[in-house]
PDB file of C-alpha atoms and ligand atoms in Angstrom:
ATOM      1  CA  UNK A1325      85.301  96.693  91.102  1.00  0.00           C
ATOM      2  CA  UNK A1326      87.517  99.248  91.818  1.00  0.00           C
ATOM      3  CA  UNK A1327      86.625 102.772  90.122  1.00  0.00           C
ATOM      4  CA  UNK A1328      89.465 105.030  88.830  1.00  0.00           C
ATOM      5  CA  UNK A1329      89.172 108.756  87.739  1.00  0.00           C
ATOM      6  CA  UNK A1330      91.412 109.899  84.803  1.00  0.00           C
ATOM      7  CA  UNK A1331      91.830 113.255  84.788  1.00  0.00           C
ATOM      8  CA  UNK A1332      93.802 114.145  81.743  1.00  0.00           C
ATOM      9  CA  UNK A1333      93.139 116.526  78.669  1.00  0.00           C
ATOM     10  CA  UNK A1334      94.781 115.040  75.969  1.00  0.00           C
ATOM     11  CA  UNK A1335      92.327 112.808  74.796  1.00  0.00           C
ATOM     12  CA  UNK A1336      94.275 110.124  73.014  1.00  0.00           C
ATOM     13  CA  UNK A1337      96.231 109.586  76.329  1.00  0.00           C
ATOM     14  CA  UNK A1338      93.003 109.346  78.540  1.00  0.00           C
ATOM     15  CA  UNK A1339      91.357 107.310  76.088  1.00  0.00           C
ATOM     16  CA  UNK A1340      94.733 105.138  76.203  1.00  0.00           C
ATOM     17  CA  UNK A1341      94.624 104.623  79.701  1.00  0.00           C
ATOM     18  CA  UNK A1342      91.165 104.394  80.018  1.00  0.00           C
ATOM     19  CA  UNK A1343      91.186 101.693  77.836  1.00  0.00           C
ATOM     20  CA  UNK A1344      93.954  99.811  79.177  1.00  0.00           C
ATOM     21  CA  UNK A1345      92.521  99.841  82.778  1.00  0.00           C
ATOM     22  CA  UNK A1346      89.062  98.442  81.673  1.00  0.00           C
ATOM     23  CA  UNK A1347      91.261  95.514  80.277  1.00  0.00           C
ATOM     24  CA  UNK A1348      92.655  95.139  83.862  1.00  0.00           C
ATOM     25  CA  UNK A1349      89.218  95.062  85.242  1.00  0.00           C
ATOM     26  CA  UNK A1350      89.065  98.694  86.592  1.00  0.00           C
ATOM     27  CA  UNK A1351      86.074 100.998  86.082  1.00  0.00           C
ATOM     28  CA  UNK A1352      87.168 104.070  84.474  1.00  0.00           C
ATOM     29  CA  UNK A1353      85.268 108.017  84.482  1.00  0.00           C
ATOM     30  CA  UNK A1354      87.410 110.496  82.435  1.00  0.00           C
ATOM     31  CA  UNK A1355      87.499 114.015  82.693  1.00  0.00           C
ATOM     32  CA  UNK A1356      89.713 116.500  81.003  1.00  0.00           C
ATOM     33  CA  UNK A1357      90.161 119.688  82.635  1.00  0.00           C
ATOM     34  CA  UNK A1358      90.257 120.438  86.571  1.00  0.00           C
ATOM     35  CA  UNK A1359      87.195 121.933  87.018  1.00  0.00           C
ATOM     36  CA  UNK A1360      85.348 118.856  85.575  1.00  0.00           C
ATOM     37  CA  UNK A1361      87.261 116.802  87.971  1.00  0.00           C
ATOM     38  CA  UNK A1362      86.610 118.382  90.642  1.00  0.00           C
ATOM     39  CA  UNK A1363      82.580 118.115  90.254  1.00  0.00           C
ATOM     40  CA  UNK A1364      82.965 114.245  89.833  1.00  0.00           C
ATOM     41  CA  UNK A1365      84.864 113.824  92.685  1.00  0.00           C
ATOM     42  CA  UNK A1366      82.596 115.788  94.874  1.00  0.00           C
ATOM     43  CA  UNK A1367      79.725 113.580  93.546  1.00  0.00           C
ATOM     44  CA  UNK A1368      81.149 110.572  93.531  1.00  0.00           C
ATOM     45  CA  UNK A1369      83.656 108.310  95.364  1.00  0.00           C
ATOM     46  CA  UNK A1370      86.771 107.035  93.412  1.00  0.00           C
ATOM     47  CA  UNK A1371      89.272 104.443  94.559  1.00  0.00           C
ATOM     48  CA  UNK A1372      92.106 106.222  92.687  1.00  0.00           C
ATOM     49  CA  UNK A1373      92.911 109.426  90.866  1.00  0.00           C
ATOM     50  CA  UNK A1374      94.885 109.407  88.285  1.00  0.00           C
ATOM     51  CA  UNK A1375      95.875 113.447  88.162  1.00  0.00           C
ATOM     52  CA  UNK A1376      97.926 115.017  85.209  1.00  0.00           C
ATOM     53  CA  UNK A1377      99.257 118.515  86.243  1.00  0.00           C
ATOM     54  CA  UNK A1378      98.957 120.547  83.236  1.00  0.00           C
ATOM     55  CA  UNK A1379      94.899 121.207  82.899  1.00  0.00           C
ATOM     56  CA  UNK A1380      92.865 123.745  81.616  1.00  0.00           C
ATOM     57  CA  UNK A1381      90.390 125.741  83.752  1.00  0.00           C
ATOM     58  CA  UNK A1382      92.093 124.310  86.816  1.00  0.00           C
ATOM     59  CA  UNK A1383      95.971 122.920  87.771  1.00  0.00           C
ATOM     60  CA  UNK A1384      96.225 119.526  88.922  1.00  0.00           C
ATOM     61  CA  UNK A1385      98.440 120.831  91.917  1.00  0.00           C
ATOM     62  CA  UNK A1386      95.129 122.843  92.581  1.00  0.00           C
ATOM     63  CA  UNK A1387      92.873 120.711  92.433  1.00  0.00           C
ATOM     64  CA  UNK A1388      95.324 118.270  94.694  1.00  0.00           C
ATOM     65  CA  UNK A1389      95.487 121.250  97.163  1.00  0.00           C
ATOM     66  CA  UNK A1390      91.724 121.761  97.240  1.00  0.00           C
ATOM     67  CA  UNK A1391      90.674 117.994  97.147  1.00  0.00           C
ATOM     68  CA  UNK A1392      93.074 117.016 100.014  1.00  0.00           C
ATOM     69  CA  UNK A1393      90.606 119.188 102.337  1.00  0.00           C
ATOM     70  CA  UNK A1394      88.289 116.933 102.406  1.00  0.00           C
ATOM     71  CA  UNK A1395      89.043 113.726 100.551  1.00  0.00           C
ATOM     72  CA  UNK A1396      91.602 110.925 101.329  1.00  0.00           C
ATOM     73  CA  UNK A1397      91.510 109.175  97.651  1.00  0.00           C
ATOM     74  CA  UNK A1398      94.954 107.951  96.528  1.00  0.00           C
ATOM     75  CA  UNK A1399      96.028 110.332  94.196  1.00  0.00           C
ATOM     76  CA  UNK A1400      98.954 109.361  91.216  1.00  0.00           C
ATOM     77  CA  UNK A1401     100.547 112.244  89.264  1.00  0.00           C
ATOM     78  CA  UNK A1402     101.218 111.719  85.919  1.00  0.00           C
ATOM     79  CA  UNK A1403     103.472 114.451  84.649  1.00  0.00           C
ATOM     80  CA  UNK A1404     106.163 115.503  82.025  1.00  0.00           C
ATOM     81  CA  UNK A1405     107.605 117.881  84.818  1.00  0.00           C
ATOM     82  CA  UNK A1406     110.150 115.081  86.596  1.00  0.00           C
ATOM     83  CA  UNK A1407     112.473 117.606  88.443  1.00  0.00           C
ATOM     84  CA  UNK A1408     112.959 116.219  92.069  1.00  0.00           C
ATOM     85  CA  UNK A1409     111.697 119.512  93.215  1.00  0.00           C
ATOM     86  CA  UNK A1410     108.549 119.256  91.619  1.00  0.00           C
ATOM     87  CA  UNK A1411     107.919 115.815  92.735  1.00  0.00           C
ATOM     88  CA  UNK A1412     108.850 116.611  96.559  1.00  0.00           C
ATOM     89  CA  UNK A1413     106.266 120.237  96.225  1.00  0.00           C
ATOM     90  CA  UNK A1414     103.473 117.321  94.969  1.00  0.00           C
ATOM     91  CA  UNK A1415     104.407 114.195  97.526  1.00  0.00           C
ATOM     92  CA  UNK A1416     103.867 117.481 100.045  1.00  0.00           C
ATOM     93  CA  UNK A1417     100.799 118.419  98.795  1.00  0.00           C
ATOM     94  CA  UNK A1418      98.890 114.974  99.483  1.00  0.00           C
ATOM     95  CA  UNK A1419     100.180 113.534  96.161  1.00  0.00           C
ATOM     96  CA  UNK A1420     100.563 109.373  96.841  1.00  0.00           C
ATOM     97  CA  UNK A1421     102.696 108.653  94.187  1.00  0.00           C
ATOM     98  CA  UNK A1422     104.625 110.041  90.534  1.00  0.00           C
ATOM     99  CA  UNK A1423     104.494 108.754  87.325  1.00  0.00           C
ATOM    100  CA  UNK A1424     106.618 110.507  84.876  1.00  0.00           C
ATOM    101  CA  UNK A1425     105.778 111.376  81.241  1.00  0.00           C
ATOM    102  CA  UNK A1426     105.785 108.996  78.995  1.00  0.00           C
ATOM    103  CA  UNK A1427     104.854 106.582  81.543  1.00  0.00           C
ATOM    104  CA  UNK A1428     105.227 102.204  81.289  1.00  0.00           C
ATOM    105  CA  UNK A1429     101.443 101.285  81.147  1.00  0.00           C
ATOM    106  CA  UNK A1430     102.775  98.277  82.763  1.00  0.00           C
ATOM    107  CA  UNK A1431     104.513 100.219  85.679  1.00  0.00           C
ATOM    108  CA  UNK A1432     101.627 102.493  86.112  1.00  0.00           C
ATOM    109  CA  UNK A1433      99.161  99.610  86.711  1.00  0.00           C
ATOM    110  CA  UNK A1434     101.850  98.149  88.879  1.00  0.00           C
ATOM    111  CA  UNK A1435     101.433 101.361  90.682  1.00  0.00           C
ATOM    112  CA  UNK A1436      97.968 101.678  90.947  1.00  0.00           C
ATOM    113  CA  UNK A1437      97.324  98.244  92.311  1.00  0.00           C
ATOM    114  CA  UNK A1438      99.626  99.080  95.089  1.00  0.00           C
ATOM    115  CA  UNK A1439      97.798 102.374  96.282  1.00  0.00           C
ATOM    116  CA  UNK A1440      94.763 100.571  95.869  1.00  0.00           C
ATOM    117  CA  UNK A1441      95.680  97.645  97.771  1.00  0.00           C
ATOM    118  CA  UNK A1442      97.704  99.809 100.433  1.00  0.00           C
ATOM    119  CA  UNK A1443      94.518 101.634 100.528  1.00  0.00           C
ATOM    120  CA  UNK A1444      92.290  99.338 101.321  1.00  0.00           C
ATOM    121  CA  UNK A1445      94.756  97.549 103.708  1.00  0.00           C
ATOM    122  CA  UNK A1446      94.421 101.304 105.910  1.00  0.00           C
ATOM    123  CA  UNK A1447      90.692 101.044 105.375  1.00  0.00           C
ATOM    124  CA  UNK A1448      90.078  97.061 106.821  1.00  0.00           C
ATOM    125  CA  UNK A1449      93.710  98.253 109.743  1.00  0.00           C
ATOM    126  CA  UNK A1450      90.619 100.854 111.458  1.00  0.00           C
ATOM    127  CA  UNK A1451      88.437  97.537 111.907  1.00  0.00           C
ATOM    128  CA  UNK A1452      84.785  97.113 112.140  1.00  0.00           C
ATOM    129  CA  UNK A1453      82.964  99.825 113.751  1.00  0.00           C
ATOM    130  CA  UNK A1454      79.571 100.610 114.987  1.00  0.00           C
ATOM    131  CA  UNK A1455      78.233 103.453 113.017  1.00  0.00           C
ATOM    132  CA  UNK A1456      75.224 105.538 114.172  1.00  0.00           C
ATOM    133  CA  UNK A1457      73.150 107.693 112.747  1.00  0.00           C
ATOM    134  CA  UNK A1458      69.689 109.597 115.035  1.00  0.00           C
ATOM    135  CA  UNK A1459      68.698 106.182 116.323  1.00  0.00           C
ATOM    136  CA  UNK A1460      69.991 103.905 113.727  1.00  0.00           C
ATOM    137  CA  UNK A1461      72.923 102.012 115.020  1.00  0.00           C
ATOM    138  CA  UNK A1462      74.732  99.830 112.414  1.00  0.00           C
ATOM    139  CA  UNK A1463      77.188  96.911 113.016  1.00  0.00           C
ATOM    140  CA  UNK A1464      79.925  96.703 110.558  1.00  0.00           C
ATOM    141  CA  UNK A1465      80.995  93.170 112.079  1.00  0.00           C
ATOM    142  CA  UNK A1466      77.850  91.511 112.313  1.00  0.00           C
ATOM    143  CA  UNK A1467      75.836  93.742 109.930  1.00  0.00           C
ATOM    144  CA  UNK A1468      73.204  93.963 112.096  1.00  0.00           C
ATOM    145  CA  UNK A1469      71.107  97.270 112.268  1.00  0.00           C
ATOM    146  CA  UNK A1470      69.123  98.710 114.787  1.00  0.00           C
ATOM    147  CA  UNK A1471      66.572 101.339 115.135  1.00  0.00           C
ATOM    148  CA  UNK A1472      64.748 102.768 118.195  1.00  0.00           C
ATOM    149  CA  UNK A1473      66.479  99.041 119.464  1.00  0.00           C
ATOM    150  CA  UNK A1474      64.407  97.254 117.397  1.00  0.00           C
ATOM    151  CA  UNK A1475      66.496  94.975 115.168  1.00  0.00           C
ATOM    152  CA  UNK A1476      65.535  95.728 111.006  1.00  0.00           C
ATOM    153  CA  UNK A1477      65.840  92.728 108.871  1.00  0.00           C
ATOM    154  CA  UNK A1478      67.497  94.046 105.379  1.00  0.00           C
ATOM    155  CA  UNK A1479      68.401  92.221 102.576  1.00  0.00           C
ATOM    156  CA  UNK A1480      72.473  92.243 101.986  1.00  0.00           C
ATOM    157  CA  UNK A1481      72.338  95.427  99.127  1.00  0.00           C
ATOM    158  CA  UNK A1482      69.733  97.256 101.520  1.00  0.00           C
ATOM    159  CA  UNK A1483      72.532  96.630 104.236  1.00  0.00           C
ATOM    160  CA  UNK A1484      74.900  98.064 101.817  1.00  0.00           C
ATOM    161  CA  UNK A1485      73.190 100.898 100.966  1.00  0.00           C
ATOM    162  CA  UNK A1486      72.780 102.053 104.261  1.00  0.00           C
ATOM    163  CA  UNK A1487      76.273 101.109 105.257  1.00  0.00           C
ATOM    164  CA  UNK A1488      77.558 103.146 102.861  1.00  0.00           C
ATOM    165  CA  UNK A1489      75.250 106.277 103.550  1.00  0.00           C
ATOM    166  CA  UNK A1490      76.238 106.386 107.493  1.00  0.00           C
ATOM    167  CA  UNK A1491      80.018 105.906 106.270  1.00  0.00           C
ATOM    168  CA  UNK A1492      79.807 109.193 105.063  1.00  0.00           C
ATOM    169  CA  UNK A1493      76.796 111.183 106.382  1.00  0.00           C
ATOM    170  CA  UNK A1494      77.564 114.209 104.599  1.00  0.00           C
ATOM    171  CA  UNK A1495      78.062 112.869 101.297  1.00  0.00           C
ATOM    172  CA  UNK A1496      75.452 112.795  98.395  1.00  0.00           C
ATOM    173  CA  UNK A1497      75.493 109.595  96.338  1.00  0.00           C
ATOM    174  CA  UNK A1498      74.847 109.991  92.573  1.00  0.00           C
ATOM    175  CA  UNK A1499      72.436 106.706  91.999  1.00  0.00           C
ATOM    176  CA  UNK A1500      75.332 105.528  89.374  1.00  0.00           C
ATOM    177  CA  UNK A1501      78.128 105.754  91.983  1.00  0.00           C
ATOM    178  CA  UNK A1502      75.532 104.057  94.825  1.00  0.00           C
ATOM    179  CA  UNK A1503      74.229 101.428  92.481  1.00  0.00           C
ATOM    180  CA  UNK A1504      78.280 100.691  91.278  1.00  0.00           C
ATOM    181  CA  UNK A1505      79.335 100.167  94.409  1.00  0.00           C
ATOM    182  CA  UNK A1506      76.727  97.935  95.721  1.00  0.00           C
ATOM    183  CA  UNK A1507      76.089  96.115  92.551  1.00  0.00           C
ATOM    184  CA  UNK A1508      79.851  96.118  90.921  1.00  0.00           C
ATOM    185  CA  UNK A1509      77.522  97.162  87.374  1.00  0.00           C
ATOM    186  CA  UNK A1510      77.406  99.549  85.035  1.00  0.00           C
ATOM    187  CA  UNK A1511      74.485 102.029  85.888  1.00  0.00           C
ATOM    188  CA  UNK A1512      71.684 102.340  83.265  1.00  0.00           C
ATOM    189  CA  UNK A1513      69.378 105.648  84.101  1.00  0.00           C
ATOM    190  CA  UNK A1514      66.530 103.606  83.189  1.00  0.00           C
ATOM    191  CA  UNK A1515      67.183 101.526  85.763  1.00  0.00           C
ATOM    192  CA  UNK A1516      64.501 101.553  88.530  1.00  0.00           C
ATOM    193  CA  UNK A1517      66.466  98.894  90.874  1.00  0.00           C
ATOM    194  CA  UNK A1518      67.899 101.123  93.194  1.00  0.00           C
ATOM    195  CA  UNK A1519      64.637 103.220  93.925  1.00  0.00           C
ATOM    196  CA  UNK A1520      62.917 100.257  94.773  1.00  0.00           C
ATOM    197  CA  UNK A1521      65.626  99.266  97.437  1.00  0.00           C
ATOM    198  CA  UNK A1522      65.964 102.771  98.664  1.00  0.00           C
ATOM    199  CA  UNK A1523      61.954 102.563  99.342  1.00  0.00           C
ATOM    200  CA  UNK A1524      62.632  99.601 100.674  1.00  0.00           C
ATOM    201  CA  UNK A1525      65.085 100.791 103.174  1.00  0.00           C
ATOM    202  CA  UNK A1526      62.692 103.677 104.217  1.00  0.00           C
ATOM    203  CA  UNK A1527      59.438 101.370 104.675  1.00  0.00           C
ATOM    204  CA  UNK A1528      61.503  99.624 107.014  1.00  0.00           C
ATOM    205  CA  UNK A1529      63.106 102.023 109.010  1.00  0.00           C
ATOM    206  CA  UNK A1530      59.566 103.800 109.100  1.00  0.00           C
ATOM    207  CA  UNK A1531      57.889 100.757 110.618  1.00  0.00           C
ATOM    208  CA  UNK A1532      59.981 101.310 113.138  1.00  0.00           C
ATOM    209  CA  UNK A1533      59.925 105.293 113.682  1.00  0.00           C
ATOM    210  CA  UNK A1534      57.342 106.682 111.528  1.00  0.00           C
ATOM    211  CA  UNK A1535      58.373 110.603 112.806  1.00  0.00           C
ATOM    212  CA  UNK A1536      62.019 110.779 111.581  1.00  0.00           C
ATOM    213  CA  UNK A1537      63.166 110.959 108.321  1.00  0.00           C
ATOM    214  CA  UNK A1538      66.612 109.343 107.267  1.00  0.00           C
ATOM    215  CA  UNK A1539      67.427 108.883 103.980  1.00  0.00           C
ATOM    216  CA  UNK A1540      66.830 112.000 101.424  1.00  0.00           C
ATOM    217  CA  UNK A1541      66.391 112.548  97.985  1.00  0.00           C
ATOM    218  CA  UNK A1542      68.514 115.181  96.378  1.00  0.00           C
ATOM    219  CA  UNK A1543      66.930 115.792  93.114  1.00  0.00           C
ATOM    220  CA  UNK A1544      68.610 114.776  90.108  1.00  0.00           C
ATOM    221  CA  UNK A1545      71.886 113.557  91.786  1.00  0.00           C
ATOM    222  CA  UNK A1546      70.875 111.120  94.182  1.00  0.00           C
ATOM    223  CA  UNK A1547      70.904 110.638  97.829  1.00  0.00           C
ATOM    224  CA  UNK A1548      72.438 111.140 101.194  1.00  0.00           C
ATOM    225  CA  UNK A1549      71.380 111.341 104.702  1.00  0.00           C
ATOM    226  CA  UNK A1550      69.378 114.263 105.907  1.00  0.00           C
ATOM    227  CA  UNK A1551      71.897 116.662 107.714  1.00  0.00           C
ATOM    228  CA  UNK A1552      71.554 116.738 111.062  1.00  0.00           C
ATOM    229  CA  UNK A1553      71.282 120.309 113.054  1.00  0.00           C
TER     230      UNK A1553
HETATM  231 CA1   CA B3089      98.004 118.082  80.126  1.00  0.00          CA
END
């Protein structure tokens, strides 16, 4: 399910699209001002953005600016502001696409499915890959994993779980985001699923090399991989 962040402060319009995208199937997180925005997508991974301009706290041509440092998400304006000048400034500024104010709910799913689709499309184009992590090498074509060597035999959401840690080494997962993505369900706190896979994963992997540590626990967000020096 693909997971869409609507960043918007006029709450009848977020609530609008929010609810409108759920009926297409999407998973929605709102937030309404930049600053807000920011934090979730530094926590968590979107497949979309959905970006008004005018936000408190924070601009959505800032937070554009500052997200495109270090995140590729597609990224859809949705403003009043429709001069051509404006639109070029925000196309320049790592904007994907423009939706003006008031936007065609029908044209702006239309336009969402086909960053999302053109994004996955550039994500499959770079092909499988071996991904490796101290002496964990993983196989995105075959999913087979190796430590020290020795082959690990995971179940396919342990697989996932560590695929999607080594994707992004440097990334903390927020449980909800990890247990999303692997599960395509709503995340309930109470929930002790995902802790029991993540122990899983690290049993394993210590059977294997008992002296190195792999996956870590950032308290009260989630996990990522300990950082390497
Ligand atoms: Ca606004």
């Amino acid at each position: 399910m693909e997971h869409i962040l609507i960043v918007e402060d006029e709450k009848e319009i977020n609530s609008l699209l929010r609810q409108f995208l759920t009926e297409h199937g999407y998973l929605t997180t709102s937030a309404y001002n930049g600053l807000e925005a920011l934090q979730l997508i530094q926590k968590d991974c979107y497949d979309l953005v959905l970006l008004d301009l005018m936000l408190p706290y924070k601009s959505g041509d800032q937070l554009l600016n500052e997200l495109r440092q270090y995140s590729a998400v597609p990224v859809i304006i949705i403003s009043a502001k429709d001069t051509i000048q404006a639109k070029i400034e925000l196309l320049r500024i790592g904007a994907d696409d423009y939706i003006t104010k008031p936007f065609d709910l029908d044209e702006t799913l239309a336009r969402i499915e086909s960053n999302v689709r053109r994004n996955r499309m550039n994500r499959d184009s770079e092909g499988p890959r071996i991904l490796t992590y101290q002496d964990i090498q993983l196989n995105e074509l075959n999913h087979i994993v190796e430590v020290a060597g020795h082959e690990l035999a995971l179940t396919a959401k342990e697989y996932g779980i560590l695929e999607l840690l080594m994707r992004h080494p440097e990334k903390i997962y927020s449980k909800s985001n990890l247990f999303q993505s692997i599960w395509n369900e709503e995340y309930m706190s109470e929930d002790n699923t995902l802790n029991v896979h993540i122990s899983n994963i690290r049993n394993k992997l210590k059977a294997v090399s008992p002296d190195k540590h792999y996956i870590e626990t950032v308290w009260g967000i989630g996990y990522r991989l300990y950082k390497l020096d």
